Amino acid sequence: MHASLLDILRCPFCGTTLSLVENDALTREGTRIDAGVLGCECCAFPIVAGIPVMMADETTQRALHALEAGSTEQALFGLLGLSDEDGRQERFRALIGQETSTYRNALEILCSDAESTYFLYRFTDPTFVTAEAILTAICQQRWPVQGRTLDLCGGSGHLTRVLTHLRDPEEVEEVEEVEEVEEVEGAEHGTSNSGTVLADLYFWKLWLAGRFTSPNSAPVCCDANHPLPFARGTFSTVVLADAFPYVWHKRLLAEEMMRLAGADGVVVMPHLHSALGDNFSAGDTLTPTAYQELFAPHHPRLFSDERMFENVIEHRVVDLSLDVSPEQLGTEAALTLVASTRTDLFRRFELPSGHEGTDESSEVRQGTLTVNPLYQVELLGESSILTLTFPTPEYEAEFGQCRRYLPDRITVEADLTGPISREKLGPDYEELRDRRVIIDAPLGYC
Ligand SMILES: C[S@@+](CC[C@H](N)C(=O)[O-])C[C@H]1O[C@@H](n2cnc3c(N)ncnc32)[C@H](O)[C@@H]1O
Ligand SMILES: [Zn+2]
């Protein structure tokens, strides 16, 4: 973590500021802290792999003790949930030792259930496409993403990556300059600035984000069922996508999100499952009326996810003037909630095309053109034949709407089995990017 994160971190229990407790496990490179212990007025929290863990459960306590005993590796394995019985510690050691290791390989070691499928293909599923569009639209206003942004329950950082790229380019450039200097000084972990914060309950997801998906964001491990470990009014935008029903203490969480967004901040909640509709992995859902009530002080408006998706896919538009009542949503499965006292936000936005602005800034984006992992690639002479292949029937049932933009089969007049450039794709480049057949993926993603 970057030392500047200490300015905004607060203890979730006593609310006091944190400071770095000097100990043997401390590794610090310039302004980055890789391992160490943070102390408040009531307790202590470990920092492992540059990620502060702002919890007090048993696993965290064990990590703290391992750190204090000088074993950062045991602290890391414990937090990642890797035991040595099934050989995963060894596989993980091998993985971090290889320069060619990928997000996909790491996910195979760190996650053994269906969530790994959700994450690997997250960049192009329909709910992500809509959420990305909403954030991009809001960003055109400039003000909401100036200052800090928080991606709460942000998983392994897919939308966080979008947020880091949407920030004021000048601001990002300044950060990049600082980072470059630090890189020369030998800092190992990409996480450095605290402008975009990624928070999640699971350490392994944050580790993946720091290493691959969103290396320019600041990961913080915390439980959204507790007060959030940040100072009041810290963030101009608080995003919580596809996760609110998984948190039991919704009333507390809503109050916390508004506390962090401050009086003129924005709370954005894409893909919120409604109790009145049918959802996959629904969680403990509430009705649209109940969600609206929880955020009442922040003037929440509700939007139909179906209509939002339709507008994005068909017209490249996000229209925040089209809010609907809970009655109008009826039994629709999911909705989007946007809460802000700033009324100028609620208007129609035209989206830039999918390929705009990515090439010029690809270094800042730390990305590379990649075939969407949902495609199998077969090389025939000079051409590549791409076939849409769903990883599981369940994935297809949940996200099959991606067929609206992903063709079942497409032939590209280029060899797509090696590195891909805009020049290589020639006149097809724009369409392939707009349809998300070719994506701007993080380096080493798959
Ligand atoms: C369906 S995923 C969505 C991830 C991310 N927001 C996205 O859109 O890609 C739900 C996320 O909520 C996180 N989550 C669930 N309960 C949480 C809690 N109590 N505190 C923090 N995060 C939690 C999970 O770990 C998971 O990453
Ligand atoms: Zn405390």
CSV table of C-alpha atoms and ligand atoms in Angstrom, one decimal:
chain,number,residue,atom,x,y,z
A,1,MET,CA,0.0,0.0,0.0
A,2,HIS,CA,0.9,3.6,-0.6
A,3,ALA,CA,1.6,5.4,2.7
A,4,SER,CA,-0.9,8.1,1.7
A,5,LEU,CA,-3.7,5.5,2.3
A,6,LEU,CA,-3.1,6.2,6.0
A,7,ASP,CA,-4.7,9.6,5.5
A,8,ILE,CA,-8.1,8.0,4.8
A,9,LEU,CA,-8.0,4.7,6.7
A,10,ARG,CA,-9.8,4.6,10.0
A,11,CYS,CA,-10.3,1.7,12.4
A,12,PRO,CA,-13.7,0.0,11.8
A,13,PHE,CA,-14.2,-0.5,15.5
A,14,CYS,CA,-13.0,2.6,17.3
A,15,GLY,CA,-12.8,5.0,14.4
A,16,THR,CA,-9.4,6.4,15.2
A,17,THR,CA,-6.5,6.9,12.7
A,18,LEU,CA,-4.0,4.2,12.0
A,19,SER,CA,-0.2,4.4,12.2
A,20,LEU,CA,2.5,2.0,11.2
A,21,VAL,CA,3.9,0.1,14.1
A,22,GLU,CA,7.5,-0.6,13.5
A,23,ASN,CA,8.4,-4.3,13.7
A,24,ASP,CA,10.7,-6.8,12.2
A,25,ALA,CA,8.2,-7.7,9.4
A,26,LEU,CA,8.1,-4.2,8.1
A,27,THR,CA,9.1,-3.9,4.5
A,28,ARG,CA,9.0,-0.4,3.1
A,29,GLU,CA,10.2,0.9,-0.2
A,30,GLY,CA,10.0,4.7,-0.3
A,31,THR,CA,6.3,5.5,0.2
A,32,ARG,CA,5.1,1.9,-0.3
A,33,ILE,CA,4.5,-0.5,2.6
A,34,ASP,CA,4.6,-4.1,1.6
A,35,ALA,CA,4.3,-5.8,5.0
A,36,GLY,CA,3.8,-4.4,8.5
A,37,VAL,CA,1.3,-3.8,11.3
A,38,LEU,CA,-1.1,-0.9,11.7
A,39,GLY,CA,-2.2,0.2,15.1
A,40,CYS,CA,-5.2,2.3,16.2
A,41,GLU,CA,-6.3,3.2,19.7
A,42,CYS,CA,-8.0,-0.2,20.1
A,43,CYS,CA,-6.2,-2.9,18.1
A,44,ALA,CA,-3.8,-3.9,15.4
A,45,PHE,CA,-4.2,-4.9,11.7
A,46,PRO,CA,-1.8,-6.7,9.4
A,47,ILE,CA,-0.5,-5.4,6.0
A,48,VAL,CA,0.4,-8.3,3.8
A,49,ALA,CA,1.4,-8.2,0.1
A,50,GLY,CA,0.7,-4.4,0.4
A,51,ILE,CA,-2.9,-5.1,1.4
A,52,PRO,CA,-4.1,-3.8,4.8
A,53,VAL,CA,-6.6,-6.2,6.4
A,54,MET,CA,-9.0,-4.2,8.5
A,55,MET,CA,-10.7,-7.1,10.2
A,56,ALA,CA,-10.3,-8.9,13.5
A,57,ASP,CA,-11.4,-12.4,12.7
A,58,GLU,CA,-9.4,-15.5,13.5
A,59,THR,CA,-7.6,-15.7,10.1
A,60,THR,CA,-6.5,-12.1,10.4
A,61,GLN,CA,-5.3,-12.6,14.0
A,62,ARG,CA,-3.2,-15.6,12.7
A,63,ALA,CA,-1.7,-13.5,10.0
A,64,LEU,CA,-0.9,-10.8,12.5
A,65,HIS,CA,0.9,-13.4,14.7
A,66,ALA,CA,2.7,-14.8,11.7
A,67,LEU,CA,3.9,-11.3,10.8
A,68,GLU,CA,5.0,-10.7,14.3
A,69,ALA,CA,6.9,-14.0,14.2
A,70,GLY,CA,8.7,-12.8,11.1
A,71,SER,CA,6.9,-15.1,8.6
A,72,THR,CA,5.4,-12.9,5.9
A,73,GLU,CA,4.9,-16.0,3.7
A,74,GLN,CA,2.8,-17.8,6.3
A,75,ALA,CA,0.8,-14.7,6.8
A,76,LEU,CA,0.2,-14.5,3.0
A,77,PHE,CA,-0.7,-18.2,2.7
A,78,GLY,CA,-3.1,-18.0,5.6
A,79,LEU,CA,-4.9,-14.9,4.2
A,80,LEU,CA,-5.1,-16.5,0.7
A,81,GLY,CA,-6.6,-19.6,2.3
A,82,LEU,CA,-3.8,-21.8,0.9
A,83,SER,CA,-3.0,-24.9,3.0
A,84,ASP,CA,0.1,-27.0,2.3
A,85,GLU,CA,-1.8,-30.3,2.4
A,86,ASP,CA,-3.2,-30.0,-1.1
A,87,GLY,CA,0.0,-28.7,-2.7
A,88,ARG,CA,-1.5,-25.3,-3.4
A,89,GLN,CA,1.2,-23.4,-1.5
A,90,GLU,CA,3.8,-25.0,-3.7
A,91,ARG,CA,1.8,-24.2,-6.9
A,92,PHE,CA,1.4,-20.7,-5.7
A,93,ARG,CA,5.1,-20.3,-5.0
A,94,ALA,CA,5.9,-21.5,-8.5
A,95,LEU,CA,3.3,-19.2,-10.0
A,96,ILE,CA,4.7,-16.0,-8.4
A,97,GLY,CA,8.2,-17.0,-9.4
A,98,GLN,CA,7.2,-17.1,-13.1
A,99,GLU,CA,7.1,-13.9,-15.2
A,100,THR,CA,4.6,-15.6,-17.6
A,101,SER,CA,2.0,-16.5,-15.0
A,102,THR,CA,-1.5,-15.3,-15.7
A,103,TYR,CA,-4.6,-14.2,-13.9
A,104,ARG,CA,-6.2,-17.4,-15.3
A,105,ASN,CA,-3.5,-19.6,-13.7
A,106,ALA,CA,-3.6,-17.7,-10.4
A,107,LEU,CA,-7.4,-18.0,-10.3
A,108,GLU,CA,-7.1,-21.8,-10.8
A,109,ILE,CA,-5.0,-22.0,-7.6
A,110,LEU,CA,-6.9,-19.5,-5.5
A,111,CYS,CA,-10.5,-20.3,-6.3
A,112,SER,CA,-12.1,-23.7,-6.9
A,113,ASP,CA,-15.8,-22.8,-7.4
A,114,ALA,CA,-18.0,-21.2,-10.0
A,115,GLU,CA,-16.9,-17.7,-8.9
A,116,SER,CA,-13.7,-18.2,-10.9
A,117,THR,CA,-15.8,-18.5,-14.1
A,118,TYR,CA,-17.7,-15.3,-13.2
A,119,PHE,CA,-14.4,-13.4,-12.7
A,120,LEU,CA,-12.4,-14.8,-15.7
A,121,TYR,CA,-15.1,-13.7,-18.1
A,122,ARG,CA,-16.3,-10.7,-16.1
A,123,PHE,CA,-15.0,-8.1,-18.6
A,124,THR,CA,-17.6,-8.9,-21.2
A,125,ASP,CA,-20.7,-10.2,-19.4
A,126,PRO,CA,-23.9,-8.1,-19.9
A,127,THR,CA,-24.1,-6.8,-16.3
A,128,PHE,CA,-20.5,-5.6,-16.5
A,129,VAL,CA,-21.1,-4.0,-19.9
A,130,THR,CA,-24.0,-2.0,-18.4
A,131,ALA,CA,-22.1,-1.1,-15.2
A,132,GLU,CA,-19.1,0.1,-17.2
A,133,ALA,CA,-21.3,2.2,-19.4
A,134,ILE,CA,-23.0,3.9,-16.4
A,135,LEU,CA,-19.6,4.7,-14.8
A,136,THR,CA,-18.3,6.0,-18.2
A,137,ALA,CA,-21.4,8.2,-18.5
A,138,ILE,CA,-21.1,9.6,-15.0
A,139,CYS,CA,-17.5,10.3,-15.6
A,140,GLN,CA,-18.3,12.5,-18.6
A,141,GLN,CA,-19.5,15.0,-15.9
A,142,ARG,CA,-15.9,15.1,-14.7
A,143,TRP,CA,-16.8,16.1,-11.1
A,144,PRO,CA,-18.0,12.7,-9.7
A,145,VAL,CA,-14.7,10.9,-10.4
A,146,GLN,CA,-12.5,13.7,-9.4
A,147,GLY,CA,-11.1,13.0,-6.0
A,148,ARG,CA,-11.2,9.5,-4.7
A,149,THR,CA,-13.4,6.7,-5.8
A,150,LEU,CA,-14.3,3.5,-3.9
A,151,ASP,CA,-15.2,0.2,-5.5
A,152,LEU,CA,-16.9,-1.6,-2.6
A,153,CYS,CA,-17.3,-5.3,-2.6
A,154,GLY,CA,-15.3,-4.9,-5.8
A,155,GLY,CA,-14.2,-8.5,-6.2
A,156,SER,CA,-11.0,-8.9,-8.1
A,157,GLY,CA,-11.0,-5.4,-9.5
A,158,HIS,CA,-12.7,-5.5,-12.9
A,159,LEU,CA,-14.8,-2.4,-12.5
A,160,THR,CA,-12.1,-0.9,-10.4
A,161,ARG,CA,-9.9,-1.0,-13.5
A,162,VAL,CA,-12.6,0.9,-15.3
A,163,LEU,CA,-12.7,3.5,-12.5
A,164,THR,CA,-8.9,4.0,-12.5
A,165,HIS,CA,-9.0,4.7,-16.2
A,166,LEU,CA,-11.9,7.1,-15.9
A,167,ARG,CA,-10.2,9.4,-13.5
A,168,ASP,CA,-9.0,12.8,-14.7
A,169,PRO,CA,-6.2,12.0,-17.2
A,170,GLU,CA,-4.1,14.8,-15.7
A,171,GLU,CA,-4.5,13.5,-12.2
A,172,VAL,CA,-3.6,10.0,-13.5
A,173,GLU,CA,-0.6,11.3,-15.3
A,174,GLU,CA,0.7,12.9,-12.1
A,175,VAL,CA,0.3,9.7,-10.3
A,176,GLU,CA,2.1,7.8,-13.0
A,177,GLU,CA,5.0,10.1,-12.8
A,178,VAL,CA,5.3,9.5,-9.0
A,179,GLU,CA,5.0,5.8,-9.6
A,180,GLU,CA,7.7,5.7,-12.2
A,181,VAL,CA,10.1,7.2,-9.7
A,182,GLU,CA,9.1,4.7,-7.1
A,183,GLU,CA,9.5,1.8,-9.6
A,184,VAL,CA,13.1,2.8,-10.2
A,185,GLU,CA,13.6,2.6,-6.4
A,186,GLY,CA,12.6,-1.0,-6.6
A,187,ALA,CA,9.1,-1.3,-5.3
A,188,GLU,CA,7.6,-4.6,-6.1
A,189,HIS,CA,3.9,-4.1,-6.0
A,190,GLY,CA,1.9,-2.1,-8.4
A,191,THR,CA,-0.4,-0.6,-5.8
A,192,SER,CA,0.7,2.8,-5.0
A,193,ASN,CA,-1.8,5.6,-5.1
A,194,SER,CA,-5.0,5.8,-3.0
A,195,GLY,CA,-7.1,7.6,-5.6
A,196,THR,CA,-9.2,4.5,-6.5
A,197,VAL,CA,-9.7,2.2,-3.6
A,198,LEU,CA,-10.9,-1.4,-4.0
A,199,ALA,CA,-12.5,-3.0,-1.0
A,200,ASP,CA,-13.6,-6.7,-0.6
A,201,LEU,CA,-14.0,-9.3,2.1
A,202,TYR,CA,-11.7,-11.8,0.4
A,203,PHE,CA,-8.0,-11.2,0.4
A,204,TRP,CA,-7.3,-13.5,-2.6
A,205,LYS,CA,-9.5,-11.4,-4.8
A,206,LEU,CA,-7.6,-8.2,-3.8
A,207,TRP,CA,-4.3,-10.0,-4.4
A,208,LEU,CA,-5.4,-10.8,-7.9
A,209,ALA,CA,-6.5,-7.3,-8.5
A,210,GLY,CA,-3.1,-5.9,-7.3
A,211,ARG,CA,-1.1,-8.3,-9.3
A,212,PHE,CA,-3.2,-8.3,-12.6
A,213,THR,CA,-6.5,-6.7,-12.9
A,214,SER,CA,-6.1,-3.3,-11.3
A,215,PRO,CA,-2.5,-2.7,-10.2
A,216,ASN,CA,-3.1,1.1,-10.0
A,217,SER,CA,-5.8,0.9,-7.4
A,218,ALA,CA,-5.4,0.6,-3.6
A,219,PRO,CA,-6.8,-2.7,-2.2
A,220,VAL,CA,-8.2,-2.8,1.3
A,221,CYS,CA,-9.5,-6.0,2.9
A,222,CYS,CA,-12.6,-5.3,5.0
A,223,ASP,CA,-16.1,-6.6,5.9
A,224,ALA,CA,-19.0,-4.5,4.6
A,225,ASN,CA,-21.1,-5.9,7.5
A,226,HIS,CA,-19.1,-3.7,9.8
A,227,PRO,CA,-18.5,0.1,9.7
A,228,LEU,CA,-16.2,0.8,6.7
A,229,PRO,CA,-12.6,1.6,7.5
A,230,PHE,CA,-12.4,5.0,5.9
A,231,ALA,CA,-12.8,8.6,7.0
A,232,ARG,CA,-16.1,10.5,6.5
A,233,GLY,CA,-16.6,12.2,3.1
A,234,THR,CA,-13.5,10.6,1.6
A,235,PHE,CA,-14.9,9.5,-1.7
A,236,SER,CA,-16.6,11.5,-4.5
A,237,THR,CA,-18.0,8.3,-5.9
A,238,VAL,CA,-18.9,5.1,-4.1
A,239,VAL,CA,-19.6,2.1,-6.4
A,240,LEU,CA,-21.1,-1.1,-5.2
A,241,ALA,CA,-21.9,-3.5,-8.2
A,242,ASP,CA,-23.7,-6.8,-8.0
A,243,ALA,CA,-23.1,-7.3,-4.3
A,244,PHE,CA,-25.5,-5.4,-1.9
A,245,PRO,CA,-27.8,-8.4,-1.3
A,246,TYR,CA,-24.8,-10.5,-0.1
A,247,VAL,CA,-24.3,-8.2,2.9
A,248,TRP,CA,-26.7,-8.8,5.8
A,249,HIS,CA,-26.3,-5.5,7.6
A,250,LYS,CA,-27.8,-3.5,4.7
A,251,ARG,CA,-29.0,-0.6,6.8
A,252,LEU,CA,-25.6,-0.1,8.3
A,253,LEU,CA,-24.0,-0.5,4.9
A,254,ALA,CA,-26.3,2.1,3.2
A,255,GLU,CA,-25.5,4.6,6.0
A,256,GLU,CA,-21.8,3.9,5.7
A,257,MET,CA,-21.8,4.4,1.9
A,258,MET,CA,-23.6,7.8,2.3
A,259,ARG,CA,-21.1,8.7,5.1
A,260,LEU,CA,-18.2,8.0,2.8
A,261,ALA,CA,-19.7,9.8,-0.2
A,262,GLY,CA,-20.3,13.0,1.8
A,263,ALA,CA,-23.0,15.6,1.1
A,264,ASP,CA,-22.3,16.0,-2.7
A,265,GLY,CA,-20.9,12.6,-3.6
A,266,VAL,CA,-22.5,9.9,-5.7
A,267,VAL,CA,-23.5,6.4,-4.7
A,268,VAL,CA,-23.8,4.1,-7.7
A,269,MET,CA,-25.2,0.6,-7.5
A,270,PRO,CA,-25.4,-1.2,-10.8
A,271,HIS,CA,-27.1,-4.6,-11.0
A,272,LEU,CA,-29.0,-4.7,-7.8
A,273,HIS,CA,-31.1,-7.9,-7.4
A,274,SER,CA,-34.8,-7.3,-6.7
A,275,ALA,CA,-36.7,-9.5,-4.3
A,276,LEU,CA,-39.7,-9.2,-6.7
A,277,GLY,CA,-37.8,-10.9,-9.6
A,278,ASP,CA,-35.9,-14.0,-10.3
A,279,ASN,CA,-32.1,-13.9,-10.1
A,280,PHE,CA,-29.2,-16.3,-10.2
A,281,SER,CA,-27.2,-16.3,-6.9
A,282,ALA,CA,-29.8,-13.8,-5.7
A,283,GLY,CA,-28.5,-13.3,-2.1
A,284,ASP,CA,-30.8,-11.7,0.6
A,285,THR,CA,-32.7,-9.4,-1.7
A,286,LEU,CA,-35.0,-6.5,-0.8
A,287,THR,CA,-37.8,-4.9,-2.8
A,288,PRO,CA,-36.9,-1.8,-4.9
A,289,THR,CA,-38.9,0.3,-2.5
A,290,ALA,CA,-36.8,-0.9,0.4
A,291,TYR,CA,-33.6,-0.2,-1.4
A,292,GLN,CA,-34.8,3.4,-2.2
A,293,GLU,CA,-35.8,3.9,1.4
A,294,LEU,CA,-32.3,2.9,2.7
A,295,PHE,CA,-30.7,5.7,0.6
A,296,ALA,CA,-33.4,8.3,1.1
A,297,PRO,CA,-31.2,11.0,2.5
A,298,HIS,CA,-29.1,10.9,-0.7
A,299,HIS,CA,-32.1,11.2,-3.1
A,300,PRO,CA,-31.8,7.8,-4.8
A,301,ARG,CA,-33.2,7.2,-8.3
A,302,LEU,CA,-34.0,3.8,-9.7
A,303,PHE,CA,-33.4,2.6,-13.2
A,304,SER,CA,-34.5,-0.5,-15.1
A,305,ASP,CA,-31.5,-2.8,-15.9
A,306,GLU,CA,-33.2,-4.2,-18.9
A,307,ARG,CA,-33.8,-0.8,-20.4
A,308,MET,CA,-30.3,0.4,-19.5
A,309,PHE,CA,-28.7,-2.6,-21.2
A,310,GLU,CA,-30.9,-2.1,-24.3
A,311,ASN,CA,-29.9,1.5,-24.6
A,312,VAL,CA,-26.2,0.7,-24.2
A,313,ILE,CA,-26.2,-2.1,-26.7
A,314,GLU,CA,-28.6,-0.5,-29.3
A,315,HIS,CA,-27.9,3.2,-29.0
A,316,ARG,CA,-24.7,3.6,-27.0
A,317,VAL,CA,-26.6,5.8,-24.6
A,318,VAL,CA,-27.0,6.0,-20.8
A,319,ASP,CA,-30.0,8.0,-20.0
A,320,LEU,CA,-30.1,9.0,-16.3
A,321,SER,CA,-33.2,11.1,-16.9
A,322,LEU,CA,-35.2,7.9,-17.3
A,323,ASP,CA,-35.6,7.0,-13.7
A,324,VAL,CA,-38.6,4.8,-12.8
A,325,SER,CA,-40.7,4.1,-9.7
A,326,PRO,CA,-40.7,0.8,-7.9
A,327,GLU,CA,-44.2,0.2,-9.4
A,328,GLN,CA,-42.8,0.7,-12.9
A,329,LEU,CA,-40.0,-1.8,-12.2
A,330,GLY,CA,-42.6,-4.4,-11.2
A,331,THR,CA,-41.1,-7.9,-11.2
A,332,GLU,CA,-38.0,-7.0,-13.2
A,333,ALA,CA,-35.1,-9.0,-11.9
A,334,ALA,CA,-32.5,-6.3,-11.4
A,335,LEU,CA,-32.2,-2.5,-11.2
A,336,THR,CA,-29.6,0.2,-10.8
A,337,LEU,CA,-29.7,2.7,-8.0
A,338,VAL,CA,-27.9,6.1,-8.4
A,339,ALA,CA,-28.1,8.4,-5.4
A,340,SER,CA,-26.8,12.0,-5.4
A,341,THR,CA,-28.0,15.4,-4.4
A,342,ARG,CA,-26.4,16.8,-7.6
A,343,THR,CA,-29.4,17.0,-10.0
A,344,ASP,CA,-27.2,17.8,-13.0
A,345,LEU,CA,-26.1,14.2,-13.1
A,346,PHE,CA,-29.4,12.9,-14.1
A,347,ARG,CA,-29.4,13.5,-17.9
A,348,ARG,CA,-28.7,11.6,-21.1
A,349,PHE,CA,-25.1,10.7,-22.0
A,350,GLU,CA,-23.7,9.5,-25.3
A,351,LEU,CA,-21.0,6.9,-24.8
A,352,PRO,CA,-17.7,7.0,-26.7
A,353,SER,CA,-17.3,4.0,-29.0
A,354,GLY,CA,-15.6,1.0,-27.3
A,355,HIS,CA,-12.3,1.4,-29.1
A,356,GLU,CA,-11.8,5.1,-28.5
A,357,GLY,CA,-8.9,6.3,-26.5
A,358,THR,CA,-7.4,2.9,-25.6
A,359,ASP,CA,-4.4,2.8,-28.0
A,360,GLU,CA,-2.9,6.1,-27.2
A,361,SER,CA,-3.0,5.4,-23.5
A,362,SER,CA,-2.3,1.7,-23.4
A,363,GLU,CA,0.8,2.2,-21.3
A,364,VAL,CA,-1.2,4.1,-18.7
A,365,ARG,CA,-3.8,1.4,-18.9
A,366,GLN,CA,-1.3,-1.3,-18.6
A,367,GLY,CA,-3.3,-3.3,-21.0
A,368,THR,CA,-2.9,-5.4,-24.1
A,369,LEU,CA,-5.2,-6.3,-27.0
A,370,THR,CA,-6.4,-9.9,-26.3
A,371,VAL,CA,-9.0,-12.3,-27.8
A,372,ASN,CA,-12.0,-12.4,-25.5
A,373,PRO,CA,-11.4,-15.6,-23.5
A,374,LEU,CA,-15.0,-16.7,-24.4
A,375,TYR,CA,-13.6,-17.5,-27.9
A,376,GLN,CA,-11.7,-20.5,-29.1
A,377,VAL,CA,-9.2,-19.6,-31.8
A,378,GLU,CA,-8.4,-21.9,-34.7
A,379,LEU,CA,-5.7,-20.8,-37.2
A,380,LEU,CA,-6.4,-21.7,-40.8
A,381,GLY,CA,-3.7,-20.4,-43.2
A,382,GLU,CA,-3.6,-16.6,-42.6
A,383,SER,CA,-7.0,-16.4,-41.0
A,384,SER,CA,-8.3,-17.0,-37.5
A,385,ILE,CA,-11.6,-18.6,-36.9
A,386,LEU,CA,-13.2,-17.6,-33.6
A,387,THR,CA,-15.9,-19.6,-32.0
A,388,LEU,CA,-17.9,-18.4,-29.0
A,389,THR,CA,-17.7,-21.2,-26.4
A,390,PHE,CA,-19.4,-20.8,-23.1
A,391,PRO,CA,-17.4,-22.3,-20.2
A,392,THR,CA,-20.5,-24.0,-18.6
A,393,PRO,CA,-24.2,-24.3,-19.3
A,394,GLU,CA,-24.8,-22.3,-16.1
A,395,TYR,CA,-22.7,-19.4,-17.5
A,396,GLU,CA,-24.7,-19.5,-20.7
A,397,ALA,CA,-28.0,-19.5,-18.9
A,398,GLU,CA,-27.0,-16.5,-16.8
A,399,PHE,CA,-25.0,-14.4,-19.3
A,400,GLY,CA,-26.3,-15.6,-22.7
A,401,GLN,CA,-27.5,-12.1,-23.5
A,402,CYS,CA,-23.8,-11.4,-24.4
A,403,ARG,CA,-24.8,-12.9,-27.8
A,404,ARG,CA,-26.4,-9.5,-28.4
A,405,TYR,CA,-22.8,-8.3,-29.1
A,406,LEU,CA,-20.6,-11.4,-29.3
A,407,PRO,CA,-21.0,-13.2,-32.6
A,408,ASP,CA,-21.2,-17.1,-32.5
A,409,ARG,CA,-18.5,-17.4,-35.1
A,410,ILE,CA,-16.3,-14.9,-36.8
A,411,THR,CA,-13.3,-15.1,-39.2
A,412,VAL,CA,-10.6,-12.6,-38.8
A,413,GLU,CA,-8.0,-12.2,-41.6
A,414,ALA,CA,-5.0,-12.2,-39.2
A,415,ASP,CA,-3.1,-14.6,-36.9
A,416,LEU,CA,-4.7,-14.1,-33.5
A,417,THR,CA,-2.7,-16.8,-31.7
A,418,GLY,CA,0.2,-14.4,-31.0
A,419,PRO,CA,0.4,-10.8,-30.0
A,420,ILE,CA,-2.3,-8.6,-31.4
A,421,SER,CA,-2.0,-5.0,-32.6
A,422,ARG,CA,-4.4,-2.5,-34.2
A,423,GLU,CA,-2.4,-2.7,-37.4
A,424,LYS,CA,-2.7,-6.4,-37.5
A,425,LEU,CA,-6.5,-6.2,-37.3
A,426,GLY,CA,-6.6,-3.6,-40.0
A,427,PRO,CA,-10.1,-2.3,-41.0
A,428,ASP,CA,-11.8,-4.9,-38.7
A,429,TYR,CA,-10.3,-3.3,-35.6
A,430,GLU,CA,-13.1,-1.0,-34.7
A,431,GLU,CA,-15.9,-3.5,-35.0
A,432,LEU,CA,-14.0,-6.3,-33.2
A,433,ARG,CA,-13.3,-3.9,-30.3
A,434,ASP,CA,-16.9,-2.4,-30.2
A,435,ARG,CA,-18.3,-5.9,-30.2
A,436,ARG,CA,-15.9,-7.0,-27.5
A,437,VAL,CA,-14.5,-9.9,-29.5
A,438,ILE,CA,-11.1,-8.3,-28.9
A,439,ILE,CA,-10.7,-6.7,-25.5
A,440,ASP,CA,-8.1,-4.4,-23.9
A,441,ALA,CA,-7.2,-6.9,-21.1
A,442,PRO,CA,-4.8,-6.3,-18.2
A,443,LEU,CA,-1.3,-7.5,-19.0
A,444,GLY,CA,-1.0,-11.3,-18.4
A,445,TYR,CA,-4.7,-11.7,-18.0
A,446,CYS,CA,-5.2,-15.0,-19.8
B,1,LIG,C1,-20.9,-10.9,-7.5
B,1,LIG,S1,-19.4,-10.3,-6.8
B,1,LIG,C2,-19.2,-8.7,-7.6
B,1,LIG,C3,-17.8,-8.2,-7.7
B,1,LIG,C4,-17.6,-6.8,-8.3
B,1,LIG,N1,-18.4,-5.8,-7.6
B,1,LIG,C5,-17.9,-6.8,-9.8
B,1,LIG,O1,-18.9,-6.2,-10.1
B,1,LIG,O2,-17.2,-7.4,-10.5
B,1,LIG,C6,-19.8,-9.9,-5.2
B,1,LIG,C7,-18.6,-9.5,-4.3
B,1,LIG,O3,-19.1,-9.0,-3.0
B,1,LIG,C8,-18.1,-9.4,-2.1
B,1,LIG,N2,-18.6,-9.4,-0.7
B,1,LIG,C9,-19.6,-10.2,-0.3
B,1,LIG,N3,-19.9,-10.0,1.0
B,1,LIG,C10,-19.0,-9.0,1.4
B,1,LIG,C11,-18.7,-8.4,2.6
B,1,LIG,N4,-19.4,-8.7,3.7
B,1,LIG,N5,-17.8,-7.4,2.7
B,1,LIG,C12,-17.1,-7.1,1.6
B,1,LIG,N6,-17.3,-7.7,0.4
B,1,LIG,C13,-18.2,-8.7,0.3
B,1,LIG,C14,-17.6,-10.8,-2.6
B,1,LIG,O4,-16.4,-11.2,-2.0
B,1,LIG,C15,-17.6,-10.6,-4.1
B,1,LIG,O5,-16.4,-10.2,-4.5
B,2,ZN,ZN,-9.6,0.7,16.8
